Coordinates of C-alpha atoms in Angstrom, one line a residue:
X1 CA 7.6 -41.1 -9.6
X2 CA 7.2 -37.7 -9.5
X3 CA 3.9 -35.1 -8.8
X4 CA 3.3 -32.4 -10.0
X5 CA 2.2 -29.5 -8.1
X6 CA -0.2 -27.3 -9.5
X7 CA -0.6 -23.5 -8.4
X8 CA -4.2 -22.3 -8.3
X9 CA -4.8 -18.6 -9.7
X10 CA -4.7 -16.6 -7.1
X11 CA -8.0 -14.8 -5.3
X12 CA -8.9 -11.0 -6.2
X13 CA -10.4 -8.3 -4.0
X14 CA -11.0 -4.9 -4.9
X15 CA -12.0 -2.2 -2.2
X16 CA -12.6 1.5 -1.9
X17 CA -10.4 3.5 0.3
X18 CA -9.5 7.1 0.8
X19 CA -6.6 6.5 -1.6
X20 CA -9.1 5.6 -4.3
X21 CA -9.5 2.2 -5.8
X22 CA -7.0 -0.6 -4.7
X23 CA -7.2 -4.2 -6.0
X24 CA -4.8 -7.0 -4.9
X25 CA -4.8 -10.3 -5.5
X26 CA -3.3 -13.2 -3.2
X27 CA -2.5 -17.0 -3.2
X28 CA -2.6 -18.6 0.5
X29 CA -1.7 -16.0 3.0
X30 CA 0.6 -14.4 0.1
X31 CA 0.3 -11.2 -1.5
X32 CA 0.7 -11.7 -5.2
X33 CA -0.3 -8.4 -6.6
X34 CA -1.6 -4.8 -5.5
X35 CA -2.4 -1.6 -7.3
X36 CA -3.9 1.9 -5.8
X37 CA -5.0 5.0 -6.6
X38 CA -7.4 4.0 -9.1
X39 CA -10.3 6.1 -10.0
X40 CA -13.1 3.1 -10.6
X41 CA -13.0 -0.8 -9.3
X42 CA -12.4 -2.4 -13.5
X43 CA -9.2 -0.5 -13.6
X44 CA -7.9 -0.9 -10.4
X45 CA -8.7 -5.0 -10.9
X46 CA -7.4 -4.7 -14.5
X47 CA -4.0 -3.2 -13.2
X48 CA -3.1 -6.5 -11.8
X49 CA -2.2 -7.7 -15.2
X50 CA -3.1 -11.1 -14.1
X51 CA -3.9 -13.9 -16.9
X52 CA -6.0 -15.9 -14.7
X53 CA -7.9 -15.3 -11.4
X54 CA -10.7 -17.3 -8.9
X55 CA -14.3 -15.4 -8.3
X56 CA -13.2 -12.6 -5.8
X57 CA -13.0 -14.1 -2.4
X58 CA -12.3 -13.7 0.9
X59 CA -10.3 -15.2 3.2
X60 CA -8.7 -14.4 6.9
X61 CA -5.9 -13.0 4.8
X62 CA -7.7 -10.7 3.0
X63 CA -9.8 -9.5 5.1
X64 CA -6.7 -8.9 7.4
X65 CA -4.9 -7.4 4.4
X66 CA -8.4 -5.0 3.5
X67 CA -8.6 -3.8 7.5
X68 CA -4.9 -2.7 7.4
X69 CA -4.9 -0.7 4.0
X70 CA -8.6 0.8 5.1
X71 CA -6.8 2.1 7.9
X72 CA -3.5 3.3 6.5
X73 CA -5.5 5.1 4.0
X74 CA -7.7 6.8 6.5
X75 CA -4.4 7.7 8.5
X76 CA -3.7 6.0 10.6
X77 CA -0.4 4.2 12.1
X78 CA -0.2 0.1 9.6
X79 CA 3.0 -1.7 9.5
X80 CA 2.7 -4.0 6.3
X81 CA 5.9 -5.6 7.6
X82 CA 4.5 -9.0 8.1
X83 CA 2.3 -9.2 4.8
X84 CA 4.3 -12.5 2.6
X85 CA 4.6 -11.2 -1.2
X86 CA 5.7 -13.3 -3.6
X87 CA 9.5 -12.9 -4.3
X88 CA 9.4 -16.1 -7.0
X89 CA 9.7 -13.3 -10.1
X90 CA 12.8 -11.0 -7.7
X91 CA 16.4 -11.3 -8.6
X92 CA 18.7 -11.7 -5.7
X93 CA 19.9 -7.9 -6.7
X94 CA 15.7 -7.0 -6.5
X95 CA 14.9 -9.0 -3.6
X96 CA 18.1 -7.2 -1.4
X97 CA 16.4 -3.5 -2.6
X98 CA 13.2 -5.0 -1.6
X99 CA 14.0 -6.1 1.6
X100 CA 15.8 -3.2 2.3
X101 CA 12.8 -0.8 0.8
X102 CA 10.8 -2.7 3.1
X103 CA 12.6 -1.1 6.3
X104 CA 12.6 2.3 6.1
X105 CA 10.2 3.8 8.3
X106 CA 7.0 5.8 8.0
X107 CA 7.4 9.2 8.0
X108 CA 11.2 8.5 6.6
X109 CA 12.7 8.8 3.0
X110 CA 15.8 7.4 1.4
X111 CA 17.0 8.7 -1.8
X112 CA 17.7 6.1 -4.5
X113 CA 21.7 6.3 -3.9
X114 CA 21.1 5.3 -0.6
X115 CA 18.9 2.2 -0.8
X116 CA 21.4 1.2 -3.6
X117 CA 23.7 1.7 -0.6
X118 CA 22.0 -0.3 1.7
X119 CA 21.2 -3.4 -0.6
X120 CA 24.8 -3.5 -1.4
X121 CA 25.1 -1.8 -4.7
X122 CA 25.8 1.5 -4.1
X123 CA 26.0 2.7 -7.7
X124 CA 23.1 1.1 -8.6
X125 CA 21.1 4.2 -8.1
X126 CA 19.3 3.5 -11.4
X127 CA 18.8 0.1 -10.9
X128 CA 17.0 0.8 -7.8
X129 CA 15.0 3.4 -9.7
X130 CA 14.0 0.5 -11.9
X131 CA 13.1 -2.2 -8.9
X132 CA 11.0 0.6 -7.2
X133 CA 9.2 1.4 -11.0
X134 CA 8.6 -2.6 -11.4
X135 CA 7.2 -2.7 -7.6
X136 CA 4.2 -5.0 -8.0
X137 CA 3.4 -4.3 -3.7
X138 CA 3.3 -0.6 -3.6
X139 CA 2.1 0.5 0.5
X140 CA 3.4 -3.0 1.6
X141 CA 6.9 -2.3 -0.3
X142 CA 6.9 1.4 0.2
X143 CA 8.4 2.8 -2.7
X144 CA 7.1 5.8 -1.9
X145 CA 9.2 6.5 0.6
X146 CA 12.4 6.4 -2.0
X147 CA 13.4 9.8 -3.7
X148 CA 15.5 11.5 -5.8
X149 CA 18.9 12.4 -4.4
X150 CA 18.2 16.3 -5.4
X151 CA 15.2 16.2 -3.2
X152 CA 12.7 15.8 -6.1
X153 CA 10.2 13.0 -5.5
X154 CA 11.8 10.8 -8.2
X155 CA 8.7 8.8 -10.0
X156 CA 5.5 7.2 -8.9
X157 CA 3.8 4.6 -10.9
X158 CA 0.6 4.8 -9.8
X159 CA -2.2 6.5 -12.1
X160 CA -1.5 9.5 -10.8
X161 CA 1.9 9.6 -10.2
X162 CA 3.7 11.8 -8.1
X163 CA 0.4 13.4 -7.1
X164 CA -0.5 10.1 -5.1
X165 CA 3.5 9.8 -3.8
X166 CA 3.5 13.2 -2.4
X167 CA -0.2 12.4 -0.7
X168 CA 1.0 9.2 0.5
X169 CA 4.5 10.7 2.3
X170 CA 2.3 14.0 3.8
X171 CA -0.3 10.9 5.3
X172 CA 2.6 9.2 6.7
X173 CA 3.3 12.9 8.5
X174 CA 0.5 13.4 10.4

């Protein structure tokens, strides 16, 4: 005999920050989704791109999750380190640049090469390019903090783009 397990949609929350809009949704105490730098609470919510979602909710992991990006967005010192995200959609090539993404510091870039580097690849500059482009955690996986090896900020995929990258590393310098 065998059960089946079924998944629940996960649980949305949209909030208002110094970084503009930023909507995530989560399943359990894991992340499955977050955008920022939205300029009203529909398109930060629609940006998740999810099919199916609960009411908004709350829960000891949002409201965890909300505290932390309210503060990194005013400023101040959050590790994201210990947020789960969903790796269930992550290559084993994506997951190693997303683990590795995860650890560089605040305050700290890589360039592209180098994270290639680090996750094992090291000519796999593009492909990291593509990982960080595809990033559905950006803040917890901060692919901010990955540039170009020139010294150009690379890409941003938030709505404003490198405009919100470049505000995001100066934060993470004060």
């Amino acid at each position: 005999m065998s059960v089946e397990v079924k998944k629940f949609p996960p649980r949305t929350a949209v909030i208002e920050t110094a970084l503009g809009w930023i909507a995530f949704a989560w399943r359990d105490t894991e992340l499955q989704r977050l955008t920022l730098g939205y300029s009203d609470p529909q398109a930060a919510h629609d940006a998740l791109e999810l099919t199916e979602t609960e009411a908004y909710g709350r829960s000891r992991f949002a409201t965890d999750l909300t505290e932390r990006l309210q503060r990194y967005a005013d400023g101040q010192r959050e590790d994201f380190f210990m947020v789960k995200v969903n790796t269930d959609h992550l290559s084993p090539f994506q997951l190693q640049v997303i683990e590795r993404c995860r650890q560089i510091p605040r305050g700290r870039t890589l360039t592209y090469r180098e994270l290639a580097t680090r996750s094992g690849s090291p000519n796999a500059a593009r492909a990291v390019g593509n990982v960080m482009r595809t990033n559905r955690y950006p803040l917890i996986i901060p692919c901010h903090r990955v540039v170009a090896s020139n010294g150009n900020l690379g890409g941003y995929s938030a709505p404003t783009g490198l405009e919100l990258k470049k505000r995001l590393l100066d934060l993470e310098q004060e």
